[in-house]
Amino acid sequence: MFERHGGSDGENSHAVTGTLVHTLVQALAGRIPPERIDQALENAWGSVDLGSDWYARRELERTRRMLDTFSTWLQGTRSELEEVGVEVTVDGMIEPREPGAPRIRLRGRIDRLERDPDGRPVVVDVKTAKNPVSKDAARDHAQLAAYQVAVAEGAVEGEPAAAPGGARLVFVAKPHNKEGATQRIQPPLDEEGLEHWREVIHEAAAATRGPQFLAQVNDGCRHCPVQSSCPAHDEGRQVTG
Ligand code: SF4
């Protein structure tokens, strides 16, 4: 709500770079021949304003390295993963916990959907952050888990409901000697795990139904653009008109 009403400065340069990397990552999936990727990157760079020249050049180099890292990861994983789609739409309903309770609509977009050797769908989310999350945090990663629930519910476009084959984060800003890019894996959720995360989704939906929204300190606060205006934090100061 804060952000929608002017609480943030709009997209910062890291967000611009992140969006661009995601776009070009999809291009690498086959829509643009590899030899034209670099040209596409240069063209895209000309259309974004990142302020000073030196900063724009540095970000261009950083982005180029991320795309190289992603390419290496892509080539290295083709023996274990087969591409099903990129930017795959998630849209489906989760049944209510009890009679009379509302159903929950789960919507989103999966960066890459792959299939493992057993034919199970595997969710891949590309991250441009410099610091990968811990292995434990990946196992407990709500976004990945929500996508695995979506797979199980048949909420992924073009895919029937199926047992998920797990999910992974691919950190393209953090190369890895063996794997190309640093990966963090969330193992496939079994029925018990799926049930736990359905419950979490129901709780999140209930907490955001309104009309009141309780600000709750969470891991995302560190990067929150409106932290100085947030009633859950002491930082910031009063502004009088
Ligand atoms: S609780 Fe954290 S994430 Fe939510 S608005 Fe406040 S600072 Fe931002």
PDB file of C-alpha atoms in Angstrom, residues 30-215:
ATOM      1  CA  GLY A  30      15.819 -20.277 -27.632  1.00  0.00           C
ATOM      2  CA  ARG A  31      13.891 -17.263 -28.788  1.00  0.00           C
ATOM      3  CA  ILE A  32      17.040 -15.428 -29.869  1.00  0.00           C
ATOM      4  CA  PRO A  33      20.062 -17.210 -31.402  1.00  0.00           C
ATOM      5  CA  PRO A  34      22.989 -17.164 -28.937  1.00  0.00           C
ATOM      6  CA  GLU A  35      25.139 -14.973 -31.226  1.00  0.00           C
ATOM      7  CA  ARG A  36      22.490 -12.261 -31.086  1.00  0.00           C
ATOM      8  CA  ILE A  37      22.166 -12.219 -27.301  1.00  0.00           C
ATOM      9  CA  ASP A  38      25.071  -9.831 -26.838  1.00  0.00           C
ATOM     10  CA  GLN A  39      23.649  -7.487 -29.443  1.00  0.00           C
ATOM     11  CA  ALA A  40      20.247  -7.642 -27.732  1.00  0.00           C
ATOM     12  CA  LEU A  41      21.930  -6.786 -24.448  1.00  0.00           C
ATOM     13  CA  GLU A  42      23.720  -3.767 -25.955  1.00  0.00           C
ATOM     14  CA  ASN A  43      20.465  -2.574 -27.543  1.00  0.00           C
ATOM     15  CA  ALA A  44      18.547  -2.967 -24.312  1.00  0.00           C
ATOM     16  CA  TRP A  45      21.267  -1.070 -22.486  1.00  0.00           C
ATOM     17  CA  GLY A  46      20.820   1.901 -24.737  1.00  0.00           C
ATOM     18  CA  SER A  47      17.201   2.203 -23.677  1.00  0.00           C
ATOM     19  CA  VAL A  48      17.649   2.239 -19.898  1.00  0.00           C
ATOM     20  CA  ASP A  49      18.884   5.180 -17.914  1.00  0.00           C
ATOM     21  CA  LEU A  50      21.257   4.101 -15.173  1.00  0.00           C
ATOM     22  CA  GLY A  51      22.733   7.523 -14.563  1.00  0.00           C
ATOM     23  CA  SER A  52      26.479   7.975 -15.058  1.00  0.00           C
ATOM     24  CA  ASP A  53      28.419   6.305 -17.887  1.00  0.00           C
ATOM     25  CA  TRP A  54      30.852   4.482 -15.650  1.00  0.00           C
ATOM     26  CA  TYR A  55      28.030   2.970 -13.638  1.00  0.00           C
ATOM     27  CA  ALA A  56      26.120   1.920 -16.769  1.00  0.00           C
ATOM     28  CA  ARG A  57      29.288   0.291 -18.173  1.00  0.00           C
ATOM     29  CA  ARG A  58      29.950  -1.551 -14.953  1.00  0.00           C
ATOM     30  CA  GLU A  59      26.367  -2.808 -14.793  1.00  0.00           C
ATOM     31  CA  LEU A  60      26.556  -3.890 -18.449  1.00  0.00           C
ATOM     32  CA  GLU A  61      29.640  -5.986 -17.668  1.00  0.00           C
ATOM     33  CA  ARG A  62      27.976  -7.429 -14.596  1.00  0.00           C
ATOM     34  CA  THR A  63      24.893  -8.334 -16.624  1.00  0.00           C
ATOM     35  CA  ARG A  64      27.020  -9.919 -19.353  1.00  0.00           C
ATOM     36  CA  ARG A  65      28.750 -12.076 -16.749  1.00  0.00           C
ATOM     37  CA  MET A  66      25.365 -13.128 -15.330  1.00  0.00           C
ATOM     38  CA  LEU A  67      24.209 -14.240 -18.770  1.00  0.00           C
ATOM     39  CA  ASP A  68      27.445 -16.214 -19.291  1.00  0.00           C
ATOM     40  CA  THR A  69      26.947 -17.860 -15.917  1.00  0.00           C
ATOM     41  CA  PHE A  70      23.374 -18.728 -16.794  1.00  0.00           C
ATOM     42  CA  SER A  71      24.462 -20.197 -20.155  1.00  0.00           C
ATOM     43  CA  THR A  72      27.026 -22.388 -18.412  1.00  0.00           C
ATOM     44  CA  TRP A  73      24.410 -23.570 -15.916  1.00  0.00           C
ATOM     45  CA  LEU A  74      21.967 -24.264 -18.739  1.00  0.00           C
ATOM     46  CA  GLN A  75      24.438 -26.380 -20.710  1.00  0.00           C
ATOM     47  CA  GLY A  76      25.584 -28.232 -17.613  1.00  0.00           C
ATOM     48  CA  THR A  77      22.104 -29.287 -16.514  1.00  0.00           C
ATOM     49  CA  ARG A  78      20.711 -30.648 -19.785  1.00  0.00           C
ATOM     50  CA  SER A  79      21.583 -34.218 -18.824  1.00  0.00           C
ATOM     51  CA  GLU A  80      19.364 -33.995 -15.724  1.00  0.00           C
ATOM     52  CA  LEU A  81      16.721 -31.462 -16.752  1.00  0.00           C
ATOM     53  CA  GLU A  82      14.650 -31.016 -19.879  1.00  0.00           C
ATOM     54  CA  GLU A  83      13.054 -27.644 -20.605  1.00  0.00           C
ATOM     55  CA  VAL A  84       9.254 -27.590 -20.586  1.00  0.00           C
ATOM     56  CA  GLY A  85       8.745 -23.832 -20.798  1.00  0.00           C
ATOM     57  CA  VAL A  86       9.889 -20.373 -19.747  1.00  0.00           C
ATOM     58  CA  GLU A  87       7.803 -17.694 -18.037  1.00  0.00           C
ATOM     59  CA  VAL A  88       5.151 -20.299 -17.349  1.00  0.00           C
ATOM     60  CA  THR A  89       1.877 -18.968 -15.954  1.00  0.00           C
ATOM     61  CA  VAL A  90       0.575 -20.177 -12.602  1.00  0.00           C
ATOM     62  CA  ASP A  91      -3.132 -19.677 -12.037  1.00  0.00           C
ATOM     63  CA  GLY A  92      -5.310 -21.987 -10.024  1.00  0.00           C
ATOM     64  CA  MET A  93      -7.491 -22.418  -6.962  1.00  0.00           C
ATOM     65  CA  ILE A  94      -6.672 -24.011  -3.640  1.00  0.00           C
ATOM     66  CA  GLU A  95      -9.642 -25.593  -1.934  1.00  0.00           C
ATOM     67  CA  PRO A  96     -10.869 -24.164   1.412  1.00  0.00           C
ATOM     68  CA  ARG A  97      -9.731 -25.653   4.713  1.00  0.00           C
ATOM     69  CA  GLU A  98     -13.260 -25.929   6.015  1.00  0.00           C
ATOM     70  CA  PRO A  99     -16.772 -25.676   4.563  1.00  0.00           C
ATOM     71  CA  GLY A 100     -17.819 -22.082   3.974  1.00  0.00           C
ATOM     72  CA  ALA A 101     -14.217 -20.744   3.977  1.00  0.00           C
ATOM     73  CA  PRO A 102     -13.028 -19.013   0.794  1.00  0.00           C
ATOM     74  CA  ARG A 103     -11.001 -20.732  -1.881  1.00  0.00           C
ATOM     75  CA  ILE A 104      -7.591 -19.214  -2.537  1.00  0.00           C
ATOM     76  CA  ARG A 105      -6.448 -18.146  -5.985  1.00  0.00           C
ATOM     77  CA  LEU A 106      -2.761 -18.818  -6.553  1.00  0.00           C
ATOM     78  CA  ARG A 107      -1.222 -16.758  -9.336  1.00  0.00           C
ATOM     79  CA  GLY A 108       2.315 -16.166 -10.505  1.00  0.00           C
ATOM     80  CA  ARG A 109       4.901 -16.931 -13.120  1.00  0.00           C
ATOM     81  CA  ILE A 110       7.624 -19.538 -13.058  1.00  0.00           C
ATOM     82  CA  ASP A 111      10.916 -18.474 -14.683  1.00  0.00           C
ATOM     83  CA  ARG A 112      11.610 -21.947 -16.043  1.00  0.00           C
ATOM     84  CA  LEU A 113       9.747 -25.215 -15.822  1.00  0.00           C
ATOM     85  CA  GLU A 114      11.833 -28.308 -16.421  1.00  0.00           C
ATOM     86  CA  ARG A 115      11.281 -32.048 -16.253  1.00  0.00           C
ATOM     87  CA  ASP A 116      13.527 -34.459 -14.367  1.00  0.00           C
ATOM     88  CA  PRO A 117      14.462 -37.940 -15.652  1.00  0.00           C
ATOM     89  CA  ASP A 118      11.399 -39.373 -13.839  1.00  0.00           C
ATOM     90  CA  GLY A 119       9.112 -37.032 -15.762  1.00  0.00           C
ATOM     91  CA  ARG A 120       8.316 -34.860 -12.738  1.00  0.00           C
ATOM     92  CA  PRO A 121       8.031 -31.067 -13.147  1.00  0.00           C
ATOM     93  CA  VAL A 122      10.913 -29.090 -11.598  1.00  0.00           C
ATOM     94  CA  VAL A 123      10.556 -25.384 -10.888  1.00  0.00           C
ATOM     95  CA  VAL A 124      13.552 -23.113 -11.545  1.00  0.00           C
ATOM     96  CA  ASP A 125      13.692 -19.555 -10.280  1.00  0.00           C
ATOM     97  CA  VAL A 126      16.510 -17.313 -11.529  1.00  0.00           C
ATOM     98  CA  LYS A 127      17.936 -14.915  -8.947  1.00  0.00           C
ATOM     99  CA  THR A 128      20.209 -11.939  -9.636  1.00  0.00           C
ATOM    100  CA  ALA A 129      21.095 -11.252  -5.988  1.00  0.00           C
ATOM    101  CA  LYS A 130      24.823 -11.441  -5.212  1.00  0.00           C
ATOM    102  CA  ASN A 131      24.444 -13.455  -2.039  1.00  0.00           C
ATOM    103  CA  PRO A 132      22.735 -16.833  -2.300  1.00  0.00           C
ATOM    104  CA  VAL A 133      20.401 -17.802   0.513  1.00  0.00           C
ATOM    105  CA  SER A 134      21.562 -20.612   2.799  1.00  0.00           C
ATOM    106  CA  LYS A 135      20.796 -24.234   1.942  1.00  0.00           C
ATOM    107  CA  ASP A 136      18.404 -24.412   4.889  1.00  0.00           C
ATOM    108  CA  ALA A 137      16.614 -21.247   3.776  1.00  0.00           C
ATOM    109  CA  ALA A 138      16.143 -22.767   0.312  1.00  0.00           C
ATOM    110  CA  ARG A 139      14.558 -25.873   1.812  1.00  0.00           C
ATOM    111  CA  ASP A 140      12.136 -23.579   3.622  1.00  0.00           C
ATOM    112  CA  HIS A 141      11.706 -21.111   0.735  1.00  0.00           C
ATOM    113  CA  ALA A 142       8.057 -20.033   0.591  1.00  0.00           C
ATOM    114  CA  GLN A 143       8.083 -18.935  -3.063  1.00  0.00           C
ATOM    115  CA  LEU A 144       9.516 -22.238  -4.269  1.00  0.00           C
ATOM    116  CA  ALA A 145       7.144 -24.167  -2.016  1.00  0.00           C
ATOM    117  CA  ALA A 146       4.151 -22.231  -3.366  1.00  0.00           C
ATOM    118  CA  TYR A 147       5.207 -23.201  -6.897  1.00  0.00           C
ATOM    119  CA  GLN A 148       5.507 -26.839  -5.859  1.00  0.00           C
ATOM    120  CA  VAL A 149       1.988 -26.629  -4.420  1.00  0.00           C
ATOM    121  CA  ALA A 150       0.871 -25.114  -7.741  1.00  0.00           C
ATOM    122  CA  VAL A 151       2.376 -28.093  -9.598  1.00  0.00           C
ATOM    123  CA  ALA A 152       0.559 -30.519  -7.281  1.00  0.00           C
ATOM    124  CA  GLU A 153      -2.726 -28.638  -7.696  1.00  0.00           C
ATOM    125  CA  GLY A 154      -2.571 -28.550 -11.480  1.00  0.00           C
ATOM    126  CA  ALA A 155      -2.327 -24.739 -11.357  1.00  0.00           C
ATOM    127  CA  VAL A 156       0.601 -24.562 -13.801  1.00  0.00           C
ATOM    128  CA  GLU A 157      -0.437 -23.737 -17.349  1.00  0.00           C
ATOM    129  CA  GLY A 158      -0.318 -26.702 -19.687  1.00  0.00           C
ATOM    130  CA  GLU A 159       0.523 -29.199 -16.939  1.00  0.00           C
ATOM    131  CA  PRO A 160      -1.829 -31.704 -15.310  1.00  0.00           C
ATOM    132  CA  ALA A 161      -1.725 -31.989 -11.505  1.00  0.00           C
ATOM    133  CA  ALA A 162       1.370 -34.031 -10.687  1.00  0.00           C
ATOM    134  CA  ALA A 163       3.781 -34.895  -7.921  1.00  0.00           C
ATOM    135  CA  PRO A 164       6.421 -32.139  -8.046  1.00  0.00           C
ATOM    136  CA  GLY A 165      10.063 -32.968  -8.731  1.00  0.00           C
ATOM    137  CA  GLY A 166      11.364 -30.190  -6.489  1.00  0.00           C
ATOM    138  CA  ALA A 167      12.412 -26.630  -7.103  1.00  0.00           C
ATOM    139  CA  ARG A 168      15.651 -24.717  -7.246  1.00  0.00           C
ATOM    140  CA  LEU A 169      17.060 -21.223  -7.142  1.00  0.00           C
ATOM    141  CA  VAL A 170      19.776 -20.409  -9.671  1.00  0.00           C
ATOM    142  CA  PHE A 171      21.994 -17.499  -8.608  1.00  0.00           C
ATOM    143  CA  VAL A 172      23.389 -16.151 -11.867  1.00  0.00           C
ATOM    144  CA  ALA A 173      25.510 -13.501 -10.108  1.00  0.00           C
ATOM    145  CA  LYS A 174      27.405 -16.239  -8.262  1.00  0.00           C
ATOM    146  CA  PRO A 175      29.296 -18.597 -10.621  1.00  0.00           C
ATOM    147  CA  HIS A 176      30.061 -22.109  -9.402  1.00  0.00           C
ATOM    148  CA  ASN A 177      33.004 -24.213 -10.601  1.00  0.00           C
ATOM    149  CA  LYS A 178      31.087 -27.434 -11.083  1.00  0.00           C
ATOM    150  CA  GLU A 179      27.505 -26.337 -11.595  1.00  0.00           C
ATOM    151  CA  GLY A 180      28.001 -23.155 -13.620  1.00  0.00           C
ATOM    152  CA  ALA A 181      25.853 -21.090 -11.273  1.00  0.00           C
ATOM    153  CA  THR A 182      25.339 -21.480  -7.551  1.00  0.00           C
ATOM    154  CA  GLN A 183      22.161 -23.451  -6.973  1.00  0.00           C
ATOM    155  CA  ARG A 184      19.985 -23.899  -3.949  1.00  0.00           C
ATOM    156  CA  ILE A 185      17.701 -26.886  -3.998  1.00  0.00           C
ATOM    157  CA  GLN A 186      14.324 -27.451  -2.413  1.00  0.00           C
ATOM    158  CA  PRO A 187      13.695 -31.206  -2.494  1.00  0.00           C
ATOM    159  CA  PRO A 188      10.378 -32.492  -3.864  1.00  0.00           C
ATOM    160  CA  LEU A 189       7.562 -31.907  -1.363  1.00  0.00           C
ATOM    161  CA  ASP A 190       5.781 -35.081  -0.301  1.00  0.00           C
ATOM    162  CA  GLU A 191       2.086 -35.103   0.660  1.00  0.00           C
ATOM    163  CA  GLU A 192       2.882 -33.991   4.216  1.00  0.00           C
ATOM    164  CA  GLY A 193       5.073 -31.132   2.972  1.00  0.00           C
ATOM    165  CA  LEU A 194       2.439 -30.045   0.462  1.00  0.00           C
ATOM    166  CA  GLU A 195      -0.204 -30.024   3.184  1.00  0.00           C
ATOM    167  CA  HIS A 196       2.027 -27.880   5.420  1.00  0.00           C
ATOM    168  CA  TRP A 197       2.531 -25.302   2.662  1.00  0.00           C
ATOM    169  CA  ARG A 198      -1.154 -25.273   1.695  1.00  0.00           C
ATOM    170  CA  GLU A 199      -1.790 -24.323   5.298  1.00  0.00           C
ATOM    171  CA  VAL A 200       0.830 -21.530   5.113  1.00  0.00           C
ATOM    172  CA  ILE A 201      -0.819 -20.210   1.933  1.00  0.00           C
ATOM    173  CA  HIS A 202      -4.213 -20.203   3.655  1.00  0.00           C
ATOM    174  CA  GLU A 203      -2.750 -18.294   6.601  1.00  0.00           C
ATOM    175  CA  ALA A 204      -1.076 -15.746   4.311  1.00  0.00           C
ATOM    176  CA  ALA A 205      -4.327 -15.254   2.388  1.00  0.00           C
ATOM    177  CA  ALA A 206      -6.271 -14.754   5.617  1.00  0.00           C
ATOM    178  CA  ALA A 207      -3.705 -12.202   6.870  1.00  0.00           C
ATOM    179  CA  THR A 208      -3.950 -10.160   3.674  1.00  0.00           C
ATOM    180  CA  ARG A 209      -7.712 -10.215   3.190  1.00  0.00           C
ATOM    181  CA  GLY A 210      -8.136  -6.851   4.933  1.00  0.00           C
ATOM    182  CA  PRO A 211      -9.615  -4.425   5.703  1.00  0.00           C
ATOM    183  CA  GLN A 212      -6.803  -4.220   8.276  1.00  0.00           C
ATOM    184  CA  PHE A 213      -3.236  -5.222   7.462  1.00  0.00           C
ATOM    185  CA  LEU A 214      -0.854  -5.936  10.290  1.00  0.00           C
ATOM    186  CA  ALA A 215       2.776  -5.012   9.576  1.00  0.00           C
TER     187      ALA A 215
END
